[in-house]
Amino acid sequence: MNLIMTDTFAIELTDIDKRFGAVHANNKVCLQVKRGNIHGIVGENGAGKSTLMSILYGFYQADAGQIDVLGETYTFTDSHQAIAAGIGMVHQHFMLVENFTVLENVILGCEGGALLADGLAAARKELTRLGDEYGLKVDLDTTIDQLSVGLQQRVEILKALYKGAKILILDEPTGVLTPQETEELFRIFNALKQQGVTIMLITHKLREIMSITDQVSVMRAGQMVAHRDTQDTSREELAELMVGRKVLLQVDKKPANIRAPLMKVKRLTVADSQGINRLKDVSFELRAGEVLGVAGVSGNGQTELLEALSGITPMTSGSIEVLGFEMDAKNPLTPDRLRELGLAHVPEDRHRMGLIVDFSASESALLGYHTDPKVNSGIWLSNSKVEANCQALMTAFDVRPADPQLKSANFSGGNQQKLILAREMERNPDVLLIGQPTRGVDIGAIEFIHQRIIDMRDAGKAVLLVSVELDEIMSVSDRIIVLCDGEISGRINTADADERTLGMMMANALDPIDPLQTMDDQQAFSKQESNQVSSQVASQENKL
Amino acid sequence: MNRDTRITWINRLLLPLLNILTAFAATAVVFWLIDVNPIEAAQVLIYGAFGYKEGIGYTIYYTTNFIFTGLAVAVAFHAGLFNIGGEGQAYVGGLGAGLVILFLDPTLGAWVFIPASIIGALLFGGLWALIPAYLQAYRGSHIVITTIMFNFLAASLMVYLMVHVLREVGQMTPQSELFPTNAWMPFVHDVAAGFGYSIEASPLNLSVLLALLCAILVWFFLWQTRWGYAIRATGKNGTAAVYGGIKPKRIIIVAMCISGALAGLVSVNELVGYQHRLIMDFHLGYGFGGIAVALMGRNHPVGIIVAALLFGTLYQGGAELAFEMSGISRDIVVVMQGLVILFCGALEYMYRPWLIRSLAPVNKQEVLVGAAA
Amino acid sequence: MSDVFLTLLLTLDATLRVSAPLVLAAMAGLFAERSGVVDIGLEGKMLASAFAAASVAAVVGSPWAGLGVAIIVSCGFAMLHGFATITHRGDQIVSGVAINILVGGLTIILGLAWFHQGGLTPALNNESRFLSITLPYAQQLAFIPVLGPIYKELISGHNILVYLAFGVVPMVWWVVFRTRFGLRLRAVGENPKAVDTAGLSVIKLRYKALLVGGVLCGIAGAYISTAHNAQFTRDMTAGQGYIALAALIFGKWRPLTVMLACLLFGFLDALAVRLQGVVIPGIGEIPVQFIEAAPYLLTVILLAGFIGRAIPPKASGKAYLKER
């Protein structure tokens, strides 16, 4: 075990290629991992890291390419073969059976006989040994649902080691851990490394890469873009490589005429169904006449932010004041009520939420507004008015083909997105929340969409723009906040921002800031303009 | 035709058609198993259903029941719910219709009795669906299991009431006293006679018009009102519906109550229209048959009317078949219902991978274009 | 007093007989649902195998031949359910309903064509049935107070399938909780992805579970037509498959508690028969229907979370799809 051979590679991937339908998830990816090293793989969500690891683990089959493990070439058709070749994987979402004990989880798939008794006894012995050797202590007879997330992860590592893993892949292992648990995990990594285990660490946290890995590879948009020895690189360089440089799109933009805040978010916290906080103490103000950009690597709380602000996801604590109305955990406002007040929302994921793919375009263009008296006369929802409304939206936003009766699924991504934007923007809302407005949209449409957002701003509306595209954030927004791990890790005026700074903020590599600090800065401003807010509110009420 | 259009056509037309054909073919296999020539049987069946005037009356009479339950299942389906409790809702609906009639002053006119009995059936059927709906929406109990349980609860409740409470005085058979004639839904042959046309007597009554009216109302409700929009949005994409400000709990309650009320109307055709008293087990098989009708009719009122007519035909023709040929009974209809549910429901997508592979293969070129767009 | 004791014994005796098919069917459902496949088709599989058993026993003259064919038929429908829901990822409820309705019609149609007795199968003589077995010394030991009558009336005098049904329960417990198959079965119903990433086939495991369920359902059906009764009659399972499903929920998917739930529901059934027309002092006549409805009512109340919570295997009802 202690024999560390650095002359050969633990893993050699050559020209791995994988498509999911139209998505090219891995494009001729090559990777070499030295034996006994800790090798980091960084990249944004959707860069293809997880797909690559799933291929290495035999969970998916590559369309093309070669896999060598410890000097031998393999074609894995299922995970069993990868396990046999010495690969172990700790998934981002743990693959544990919650009502099983630790011991039962570990032996699943390698029970050592038709009856459990012997296998359990043998496993208990082996696990105690592994626990001693690597400092991986965990009570073997507790059920998983009784364990903390950190301990559950330990069980996953034990599972892999018990199955004889020489190479351990960990997918975003620290995403759910506390700093103390992370430290403990890194101690275990070092113990494993001492014993000759090769570790592949997939993450987007640059601080961790710098502190624990020996080598690091960077993925972007399905391709491997760089390999570095960790000691020869820096967080700044990695951030740049991860985000990449793109052609800066030009948007014609007058200086912003920022006025009173229309939305005040105070210490907003949102927990998911497992009780894990996805948003922590987020506070900011969104003012009339500005575009506030929310930057960040995807999966850092952007979805939760949008859904909490639009009343879809209940908040755990904190409060939101929107257009003069207050909502908090006890007194939520529903999505339909917020819409009546003048808040519109373009969701991040158009297929999951933005439209109903089985509906016709005109029906999808009605989502959220089906109670509007403009299309309802008494009990009758007038289809001709619905279609006329859709036709008007299609004309205004140049949706093609301009056929309201066509099924929503049959439009291209860009046209679906334009339809949703049209639906939300043409009602002239006062506050507009937009998530990933140009994801999967062609260049021409991007420019058009950006211009519409700027028009909204110039018309004195408040726009919150969530995007993982730094380019987009920088060219459209006036101010930027950065989300990392559910917290605001940076606030900056666009005029002062560059990609490097934002990249550092996204990786939370700058000094932590007080979440309430900027709030205080804005206090005086809000008071000064408060009469303007009330007039806004008054006009809102007249509308209803 | 590009690939998208071709796939649309496969899903909309080819797949349903193939599924129904498979169900028919499987039925033919059953005929063959019992040594009956399927073509001959089909001829007898069709003669029985349409060959003579009385037969047509019966066929439409049975069709009426299937329209009600088919619509009931479809409304729930559109909300993404599987209402398997049509049997119980139809049965309890009968109780509603019967109680209203039995408790009203028998001297009242038909214009009071008929609407009142319809309302009774609607209310009781809806109520029997409301409880499982409430439990699903607010307590998270699985609606399929609770509606099954409610079928049995309905059966027990009805037996108890029929035996102990509603039985006609001095009679052994558990059935209520005869409804006053004012409360009878007029027979079609009587109405026709009033207009000077002579039609063979059959159980066919004006409930069939009620069924057609319901089909139109369901169509109007689902596709021409904001509530129908909300129901369909919830059924197609619950997350998007919540985004759109629709409240899923309310949708569950509303859709299930409408579904139950429609199932309850079976009793108007059966009891108010033909039996003219509250009897036991008048509902048997129609609730489950509604599932087949809805699946085959693609949950659209027009499709449901067509499918209901098919099952009505089978039901009446099956009786003729049993009469003409020994060794067969109208249970062949039940077999066919099962096969339709199997092939149009559970195995709905059996042919799809094959159809798409052979008729709309993935074209590398198109994929690349799609990725760029 | 001894009269009351004897009545109680006879009621319990009937309880065992009524519960036996429930136990078998519920165990079948347990395997299916533990693997993540909801099996509403228990009723249909029981009915199909009841018909198969009675038909074959009548023609061949052996209850064992009937039992064998019943098991084969039941497994055939279990595989159909698997084909629809595992291979083609069809809706599990719709598939189960289809099987129940299909069988309801098919048994009558085939019975009519084969036997020409209005859908019934020929009445079975004693040679073609499973008969009661008198255990050794039942008569001789009857004089012993309390234990004697218990042995003679309650324990002795059942047919072999009753003993089998109750013998199956500890076996199911052992298989589910003490064997490799059981471990994988439980895992695949809770978190199929964990099973898949461990290199095991979710599909194969679920098919196996349905097959075991098919065997048990086949025995249950054969019991109904060739042990408890002596011929097949229309819809003779009369909702017992659904009661078994209710017992499965009531017993929270654990073999021993599920058996107790079956015994409770069986007891209510036996009680209902015994209380028919009996006037109880101070209460009057209890309507039989109320007792008959109790299993359904209890299950609804349990499902609503008013008495404890019934949490099904997490992945049950969902087809497994390796998603991106």
mmCIF file with all atom_site columns, N, CA, C and O in Angstrom, chain B residues 6 10 351-361:
data_model
loop_
_atom_site.group_PDB
_atom_site.id
_atom_site.type_symbol
_atom_site.label_atom_id
_atom_site.label_alt_id
_atom_site.label_comp_id
_atom_site.label_asym_id
_atom_site.label_entity_id
_atom_site.label_seq_id
_atom_site.pdbx_PDB_ins_code
_atom_site.Cartn_x
_atom_site.Cartn_y
_atom_site.Cartn_z
_atom_site.occupancy
_atom_site.B_iso_or_equiv
_atom_site.pdbx_formal_charge
_atom_site.auth_seq_id
_atom_site.auth_comp_id
_atom_site.auth_asym_id
_atom_site.auth_atom_id
_atom_site.pdbx_PDB_model_num
ATOM 1  N N  . ARG B 1 6   ? -42.645 15.371 -36.970 1.00 0.00 ? 6   ARG B N  1
ATOM 2  C CA . ARG B 1 6   ? -42.874 13.926 -37.051 1.00 0.00 ? 6   ARG B CA 1
ATOM 3  C C  . ARG B 1 6   ? -43.135 13.337 -35.662 1.00 0.00 ? 6   ARG B C  1
ATOM 4  O O  . ARG B 1 6   ? -44.023 12.525 -35.469 1.00 0.00 ? 6   ARG B O  1
ATOM 5  N N  . ILE B 1 10  ? -46.330 11.346 -34.244 1.00 0.00 ? 10  ILE B N  1
ATOM 6  C CA . ILE B 1 10  ? -46.220 10.018 -33.624 1.00 0.00 ? 10  ILE B CA 1
ATOM 7  C C  . ILE B 1 10  ? -46.964 10.014 -32.295 1.00 0.00 ? 10  ILE B C  1
ATOM 8  O O  . ILE B 1 10  ? -47.768 9.132  -32.012 1.00 0.00 ? 10  ILE B O  1
ATOM 9  N N  . TYR B 1 351 ? -44.597 1.474  -27.848 1.00 0.00 ? 351 TYR B N  1
ATOM 10 C CA . TYR B 1 351 ? -44.106 1.535  -29.230 1.00 0.00 ? 351 TYR B CA 1
ATOM 11 C C  . TYR B 1 351 ? -43.254 2.766  -29.510 1.00 0.00 ? 351 TYR B C  1
ATOM 12 O O  . TYR B 1 351 ? -42.688 2.899  -30.571 1.00 0.00 ? 351 TYR B O  1
ATOM 13 N N  . ARG B 1 352 ? -43.226 3.703  -28.581 1.00 0.00 ? 352 ARG B N  1
ATOM 14 C CA . ARG B 1 352 ? -42.632 4.995  -28.923 1.00 0.00 ? 352 ARG B CA 1
ATOM 15 C C  . ARG B 1 352 ? -41.150 4.913  -29.307 1.00 0.00 ? 352 ARG B C  1
ATOM 16 O O  . ARG B 1 352 ? -40.769 5.458  -30.352 1.00 0.00 ? 352 ARG B O  1
ATOM 17 N N  . PRO B 1 353 ? -40.313 4.259  -28.479 1.00 0.00 ? 353 PRO B N  1
ATOM 18 C CA . PRO B 1 353 ? -38.895 4.219  -28.866 1.00 0.00 ? 353 PRO B CA 1
ATOM 19 C C  . PRO B 1 353 ? -38.722 3.643  -30.265 1.00 0.00 ? 353 PRO B C  1
ATOM 20 O O  . PRO B 1 353 ? -37.949 4.170  -31.077 1.00 0.00 ? 353 PRO B O  1
ATOM 21 N N  . TRP B 1 354 ? -39.494 2.601  -30.543 1.00 0.00 ? 354 TRP B N  1
ATOM 22 C CA . TRP B 1 354 ? -39.407 1.939  -31.841 1.00 0.00 ? 354 TRP B CA 1
ATOM 23 C C  . TRP B 1 354 ? -39.877 2.860  -32.961 1.00 0.00 ? 354 TRP B C  1
ATOM 24 O O  . TRP B 1 354 ? -39.220 3.009  -33.995 1.00 0.00 ? 354 TRP B O  1
ATOM 25 N N  . LEU B 1 355 ? -41.020 3.525  -32.737 1.00 0.00 ? 355 LEU B N  1
ATOM 26 C CA . LEU B 1 355 ? -41.552 4.433  -33.755 1.00 0.00 ? 355 LEU B CA 1
ATOM 27 C C  . LEU B 1 355 ? -40.592 5.573  -34.032 1.00 0.00 ? 355 LEU B C  1
ATOM 28 O O  . LEU B 1 355 ? -40.351 5.940  -35.184 1.00 0.00 ? 355 LEU B O  1
ATOM 29 N N  . ILE B 1 356 ? -40.037 6.134  -32.971 1.00 0.00 ? 356 ILE B N  1
ATOM 30 C CA . ILE B 1 356 ? -39.150 7.281  -33.149 1.00 0.00 ? 356 ILE B CA 1
ATOM 31 C C  . ILE B 1 356 ? -37.874 6.853  -33.851 1.00 0.00 ? 356 ILE B C  1
ATOM 32 O O  . ILE B 1 356 ? -37.373 7.540  -34.727 1.00 0.00 ? 356 ILE B O  1
ATOM 33 N N  . ARG B 1 357 ? -37.391 5.668  -33.483 1.00 0.00 ? 357 ARG B N  1
ATOM 34 C CA . ARG B 1 357 ? -36.177 5.197  -34.127 1.00 0.00 ? 357 ARG B CA 1
ATOM 35 C C  . ARG B 1 357 ? -36.405 4.976  -35.627 1.00 0.00 ? 357 ARG B C  1
ATOM 36 O O  . ARG B 1 357 ? -35.574 5.306  -36.450 1.00 0.00 ? 357 ARG B O  1
ATOM 37 N N  . SER B 1 358 ? -37.580 4.421  -35.969 1.00 0.00 ? 358 SER B N  1
ATOM 38 C CA . SER B 1 358 ? -37.764 4.087  -37.378 1.00 0.00 ? 358 SER B CA 1
ATOM 39 C C  . SER B 1 358 ? -38.331 5.241  -38.194 1.00 0.00 ? 358 SER B C  1
ATOM 40 O O  . SER B 1 358 ? -38.048 5.344  -39.383 1.00 0.00 ? 358 SER B O  1
ATOM 41 N N  . LEU B 1 359 ? -39.126 6.119  -37.580 1.00 0.00 ? 359 LEU B N  1
ATOM 42 C CA . LEU B 1 359 ? -39.748 7.178  -38.379 1.00 0.00 ? 359 LEU B CA 1
ATOM 43 C C  . LEU B 1 359 ? -39.102 8.540  -38.200 1.00 0.00 ? 359 LEU B C  1
ATOM 44 O O  . LEU B 1 359 ? -39.221 9.402  -39.060 1.00 0.00 ? 359 LEU B O  1
ATOM 45 N N  . ALA B 1 360 ? -38.452 8.757  -37.050 1.00 0.00 ? 360 ALA B N  1
ATOM 46 C CA . ALA B 1 360 ? -37.845 10.069 -36.825 1.00 0.00 ? 360 ALA B CA 1
ATOM 47 C C  . ALA B 1 360 ? -36.478 9.901  -36.170 1.00 0.00 ? 360 ALA B C  1
ATOM 48 O O  . ALA B 1 360 ? -36.268 10.302 -35.042 1.00 0.00 ? 360 ALA B O  1
ATOM 49 N N  . PRO B 1 361 ? -35.555 9.276  -36.896 1.00 0.00 ? 361 PRO B N  1
ATOM 50 C CA . PRO B 1 361 ? -34.245 9.042  -36.284 1.00 0.00 ? 361 PRO B CA 1
ATOM 51 C C  . PRO B 1 361 ? -33.511 10.351 -36.028 1.00 0.00 ? 361 PRO B C  1
ATOM 52 O O  . PRO B 1 361 ? -33.747 11.344 -36.720 1.00 0.00 ? 361 PRO B O  1
#
